[in-house]
XYZ file of C-alpha atoms in Angstrom:
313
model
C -33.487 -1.759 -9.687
C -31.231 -2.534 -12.672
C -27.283 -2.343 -13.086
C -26.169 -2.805 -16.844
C -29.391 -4.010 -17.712
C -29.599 -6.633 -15.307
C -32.264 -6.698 -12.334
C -30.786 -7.081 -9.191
C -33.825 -6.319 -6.765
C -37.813 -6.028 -7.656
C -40.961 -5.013 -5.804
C -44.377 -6.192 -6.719
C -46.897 -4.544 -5.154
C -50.568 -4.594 -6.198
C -53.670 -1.522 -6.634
C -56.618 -2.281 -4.398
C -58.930 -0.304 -6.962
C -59.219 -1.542 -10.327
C -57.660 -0.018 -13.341
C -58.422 3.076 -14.191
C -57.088 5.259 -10.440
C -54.499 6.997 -10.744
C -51.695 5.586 -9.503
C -51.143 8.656 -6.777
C -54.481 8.057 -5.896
C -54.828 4.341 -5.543
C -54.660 2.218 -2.169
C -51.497 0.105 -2.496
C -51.240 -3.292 -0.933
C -47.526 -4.707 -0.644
C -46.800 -7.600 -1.040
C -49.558 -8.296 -3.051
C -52.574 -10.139 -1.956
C -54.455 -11.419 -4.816
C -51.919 -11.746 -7.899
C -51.699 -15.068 -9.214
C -47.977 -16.824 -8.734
C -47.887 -16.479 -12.941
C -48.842 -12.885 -12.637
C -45.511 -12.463 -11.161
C -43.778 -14.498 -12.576
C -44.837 -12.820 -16.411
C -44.595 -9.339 -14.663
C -40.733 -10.453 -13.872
C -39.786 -12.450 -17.267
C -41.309 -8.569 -19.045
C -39.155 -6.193 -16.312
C -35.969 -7.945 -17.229
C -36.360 -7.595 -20.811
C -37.534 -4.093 -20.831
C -34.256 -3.558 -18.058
C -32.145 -5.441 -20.838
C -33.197 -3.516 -24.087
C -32.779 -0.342 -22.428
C -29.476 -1.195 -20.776
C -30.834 0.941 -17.577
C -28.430 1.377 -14.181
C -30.314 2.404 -11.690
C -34.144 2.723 -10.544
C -36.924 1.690 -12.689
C -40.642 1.894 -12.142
C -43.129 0.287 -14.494
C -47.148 0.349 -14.254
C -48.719 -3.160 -15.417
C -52.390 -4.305 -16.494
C -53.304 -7.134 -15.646
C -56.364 -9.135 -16.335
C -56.206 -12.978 -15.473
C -52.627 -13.585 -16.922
C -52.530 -11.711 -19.921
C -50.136 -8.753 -18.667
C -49.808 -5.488 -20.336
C -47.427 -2.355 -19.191
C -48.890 0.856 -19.189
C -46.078 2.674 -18.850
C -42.316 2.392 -17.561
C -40.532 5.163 -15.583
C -36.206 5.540 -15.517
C -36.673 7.100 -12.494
C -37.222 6.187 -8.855
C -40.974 6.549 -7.750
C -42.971 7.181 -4.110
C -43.293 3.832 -4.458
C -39.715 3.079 -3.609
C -39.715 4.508 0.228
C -42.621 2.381 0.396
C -41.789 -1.133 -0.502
C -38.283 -0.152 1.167
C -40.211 0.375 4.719
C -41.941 -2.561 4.181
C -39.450 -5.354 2.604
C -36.499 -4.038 4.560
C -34.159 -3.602 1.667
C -33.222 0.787 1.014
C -33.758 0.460 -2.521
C -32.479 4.183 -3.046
C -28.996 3.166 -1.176
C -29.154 0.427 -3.696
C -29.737 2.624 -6.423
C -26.738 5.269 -5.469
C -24.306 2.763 -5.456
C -25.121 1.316 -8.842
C -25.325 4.663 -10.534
C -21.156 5.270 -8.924
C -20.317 1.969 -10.551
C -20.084 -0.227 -7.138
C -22.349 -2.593 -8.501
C -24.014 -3.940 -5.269
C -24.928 -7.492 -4.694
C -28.565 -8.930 -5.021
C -30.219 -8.481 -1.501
C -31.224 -12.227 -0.546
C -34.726 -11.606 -0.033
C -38.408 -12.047 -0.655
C -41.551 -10.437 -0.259
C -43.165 -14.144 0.013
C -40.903 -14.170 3.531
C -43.235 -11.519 5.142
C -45.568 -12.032 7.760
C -47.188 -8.939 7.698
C -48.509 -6.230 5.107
C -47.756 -3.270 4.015
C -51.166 -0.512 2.677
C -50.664 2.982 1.735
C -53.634 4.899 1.042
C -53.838 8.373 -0.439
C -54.944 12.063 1.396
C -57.160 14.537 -0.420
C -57.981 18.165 0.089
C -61.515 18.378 -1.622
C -62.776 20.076 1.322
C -60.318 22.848 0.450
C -61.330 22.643 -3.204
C -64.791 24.662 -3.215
C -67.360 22.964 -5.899
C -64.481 20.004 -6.891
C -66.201 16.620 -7.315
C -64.194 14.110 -5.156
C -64.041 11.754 -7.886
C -60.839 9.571 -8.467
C -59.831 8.991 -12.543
C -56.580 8.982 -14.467
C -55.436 12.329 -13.214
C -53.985 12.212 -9.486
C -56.003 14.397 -7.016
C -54.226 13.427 -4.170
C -52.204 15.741 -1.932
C -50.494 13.332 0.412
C -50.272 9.651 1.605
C -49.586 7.142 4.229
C -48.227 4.046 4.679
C -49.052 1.862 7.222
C -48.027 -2.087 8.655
C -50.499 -4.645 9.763
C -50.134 -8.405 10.473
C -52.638 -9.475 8.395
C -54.726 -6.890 5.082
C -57.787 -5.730 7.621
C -55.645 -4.783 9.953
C -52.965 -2.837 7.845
C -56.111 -1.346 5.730
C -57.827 -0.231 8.741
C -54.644 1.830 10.424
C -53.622 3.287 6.847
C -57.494 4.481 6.043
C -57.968 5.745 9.672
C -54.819 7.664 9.456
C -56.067 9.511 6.110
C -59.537 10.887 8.004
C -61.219 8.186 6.748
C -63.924 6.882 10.159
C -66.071 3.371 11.120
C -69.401 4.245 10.537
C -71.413 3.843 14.251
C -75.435 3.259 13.103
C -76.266 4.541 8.951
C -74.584 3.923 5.599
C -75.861 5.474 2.432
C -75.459 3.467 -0.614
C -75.539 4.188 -4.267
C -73.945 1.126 -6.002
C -73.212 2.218 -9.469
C -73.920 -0.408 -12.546
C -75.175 -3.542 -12.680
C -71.814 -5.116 -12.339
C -70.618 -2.995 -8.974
C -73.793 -3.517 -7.886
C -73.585 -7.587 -7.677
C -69.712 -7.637 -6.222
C -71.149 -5.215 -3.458
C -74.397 -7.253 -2.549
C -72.143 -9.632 -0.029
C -70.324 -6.236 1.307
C -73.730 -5.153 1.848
C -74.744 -8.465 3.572
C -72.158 -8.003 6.068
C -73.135 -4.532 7.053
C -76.576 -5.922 7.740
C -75.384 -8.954 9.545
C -73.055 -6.754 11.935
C -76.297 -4.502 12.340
C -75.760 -1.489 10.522
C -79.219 0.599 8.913
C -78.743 1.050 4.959
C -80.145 3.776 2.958
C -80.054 3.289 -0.929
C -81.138 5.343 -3.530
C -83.968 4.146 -6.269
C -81.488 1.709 -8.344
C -79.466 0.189 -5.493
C -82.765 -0.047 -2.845
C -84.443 -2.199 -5.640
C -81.248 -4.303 -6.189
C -80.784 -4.688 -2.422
C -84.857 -5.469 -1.535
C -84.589 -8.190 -4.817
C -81.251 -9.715 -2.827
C -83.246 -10.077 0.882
C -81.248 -6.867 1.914
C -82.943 -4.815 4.156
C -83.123 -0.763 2.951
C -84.471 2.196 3.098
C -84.910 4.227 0.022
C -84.077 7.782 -0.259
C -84.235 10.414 -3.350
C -82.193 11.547 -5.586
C -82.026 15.663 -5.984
C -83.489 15.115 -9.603
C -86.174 13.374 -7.645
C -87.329 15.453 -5.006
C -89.821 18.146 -6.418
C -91.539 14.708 -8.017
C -95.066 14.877 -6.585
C -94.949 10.900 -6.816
C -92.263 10.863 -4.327
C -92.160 13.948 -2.150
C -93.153 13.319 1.316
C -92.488 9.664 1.269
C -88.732 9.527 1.090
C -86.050 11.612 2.283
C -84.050 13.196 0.258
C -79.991 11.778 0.140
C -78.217 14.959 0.572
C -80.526 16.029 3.371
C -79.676 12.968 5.461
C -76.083 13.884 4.826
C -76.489 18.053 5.476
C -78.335 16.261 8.835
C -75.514 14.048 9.985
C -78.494 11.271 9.798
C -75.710 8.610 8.215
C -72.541 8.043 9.194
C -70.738 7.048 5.870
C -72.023 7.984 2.084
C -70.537 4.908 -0.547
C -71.236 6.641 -4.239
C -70.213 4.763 -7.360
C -71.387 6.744 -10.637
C -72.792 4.651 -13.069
C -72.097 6.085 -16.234
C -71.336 9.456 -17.320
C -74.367 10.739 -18.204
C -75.354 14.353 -17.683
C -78.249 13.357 -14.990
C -76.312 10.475 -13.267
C -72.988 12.939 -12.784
C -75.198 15.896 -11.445
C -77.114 13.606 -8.791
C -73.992 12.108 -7.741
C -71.806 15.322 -7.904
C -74.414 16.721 -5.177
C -74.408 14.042 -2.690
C -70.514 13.287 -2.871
C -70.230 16.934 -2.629
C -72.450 17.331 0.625
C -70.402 14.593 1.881
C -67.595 16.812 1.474
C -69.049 19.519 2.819
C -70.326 18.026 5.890
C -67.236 15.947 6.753
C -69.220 12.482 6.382
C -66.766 9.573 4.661
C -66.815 8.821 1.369
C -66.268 6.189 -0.921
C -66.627 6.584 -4.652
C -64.961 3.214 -5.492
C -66.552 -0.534 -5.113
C -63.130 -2.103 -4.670
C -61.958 0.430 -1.642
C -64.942 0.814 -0.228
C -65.500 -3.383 0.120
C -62.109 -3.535 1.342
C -62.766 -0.762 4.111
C -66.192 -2.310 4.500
C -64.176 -6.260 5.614
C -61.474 -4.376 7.896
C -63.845 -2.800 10.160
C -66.454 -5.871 9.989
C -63.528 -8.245 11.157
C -61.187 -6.034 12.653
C -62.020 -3.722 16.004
C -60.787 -0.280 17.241
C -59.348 -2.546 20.293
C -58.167 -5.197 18.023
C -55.658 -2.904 16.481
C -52.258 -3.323 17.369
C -49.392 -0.396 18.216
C -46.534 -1.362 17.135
C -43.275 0.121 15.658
C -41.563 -0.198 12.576
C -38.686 -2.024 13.601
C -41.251 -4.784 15.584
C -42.812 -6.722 12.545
């Protein structure tokens, strides 16, 4: 929020998923969680010179890269976005009575406060309607797919995760988890998520890549085809097939990160994120979400969740 150029009042908040999700789609954490204090303080210095050359009155929203410290901006907005009735829930400060008073020339005072004050955190995660969508693939990219959102408080990341995914139709997995782990890369920052399943006693199911990545690690699993794989004499009869288990309701949660975009890798994954579609079983088709999801419910119970209103934390 700017008033002749000058920033009177800022909210940082911070994408769960990595670059790349649209910014409708992504899970927003607020304040943010794992920015480093010169991350913010670059991501400020840049806002008030972009809020200076422009001379802008009013709301603002701008989209930054970050990687380490070296900051980028994707893209800035002279408008208010659905941001703003978020971080204005959560920090306490209207932000859109703010910005109504600078655009009639009352040029409000600074609200004394900071998102470092909070002791509690702020999640909104995003509702889809693939289900609706016959033959869509419920894949998240640079165009927004989602048809709602909510935003939900927690006193600590797990526990504001867990309410905001729960509310979106998202369940805790009871006994099975299917796993396809994507590239090398998503596959190593999964193995300790995977660890953790084990530990708190859940069965894993992994297709060819992943089961051989897991086995390699000391993680238990159970391989299971492919569709490509399936009429392969070599393998028929030994394994089940993934999107049977899923058409079966034999797992209770289907994690699916593509790998690249070839033709065979996006028809075998289309088909199993699809059936979990279909047949109502959870999905996760990003690392970063689905690790996050993965943490809340291993530290974080049903019973542990608190009900609390808005004007309690």
């Amino acid at each position: 929020m700017a008033d002749g150029g000058e920033v009177i009042a800022y909210a940082i908040s911070e994408h769960i998923e990595y670059a790349g999700v649209h910014s409708g789609d992504a899970t927003i954490q607020f304040p943010p969680q794992k920015l480093y204090v010169e991350t913010v303080r670059r991501i400020k210095k840049i806002a008030r010179a972009i809020a200076g050359a422009l001379h802008i009155s009013g709301p603002f929203n701008i989209q930054f890269l970050a990687k380490e410290n070296a900051i980028k901006v994707i893209e800035c907005n002279l408008r208010a976005s659905r941001s703003f009735p978020f971080v204005s829930k959560v920090l306490k400060i209207d932000f859109i009575e703010l910005a109504t008073k600078v655009m009639l020339g009352l040029h409000p005072a600074p609200p004394q406060k900071s998102a470092f004050d909070l002791d509690y955190v702020g999640v909104k995660s995003s509702q889809f309607s693939f289900a609706r969508l016959e033959e869509a693939d419920p894949m998240l990219g640079v165009d927004m797919s989602s048809t709602g959102e909510v935003g939900c408080l927690g006193d600590d990341l797990n526990e504001a995760i867990l309410k905001s995914l729960l509310s979106v139709g998202q369940r805790i997995p009871e006994k099975r988890i299917l796993l396809s782990t994507g590239d090398p890369l998503q596959k190593a920052d999964m193995l300790g998520t995977c660890k953790i399943l084990v530990e708190k006693g859940y069965e894993l199911f992994a297709t060819g890549g992943t089961y051989k990545y897991l086995v390699e690690n000391s993680v238990p699993a159970t391989k299971v085809l492919w569709p490509s794989e399936c009429e392969n004499p070599i393998y028929k009869g030994r394994f089940k097939p993934a999107v049977e288990m899923i058409q079966n309701k034999e797992v209770d949660m289907v994690i699916n990160i593509p790998k690249d975009f070839s033709e065979l890798e996006l028809s075998n994954g289309y088909k199993i994120r699809r059936a979990a579609i279909d047949f109502n079983v959870p999905l996760f088709t990003n690392a970063r979400l689905a690790t996050a999801f993965v943490r809340s419910f291993c530290n974080t119970s049903l019973e542990e969740i608190q009900i609390k209103s808005w004007d309690q934390y």
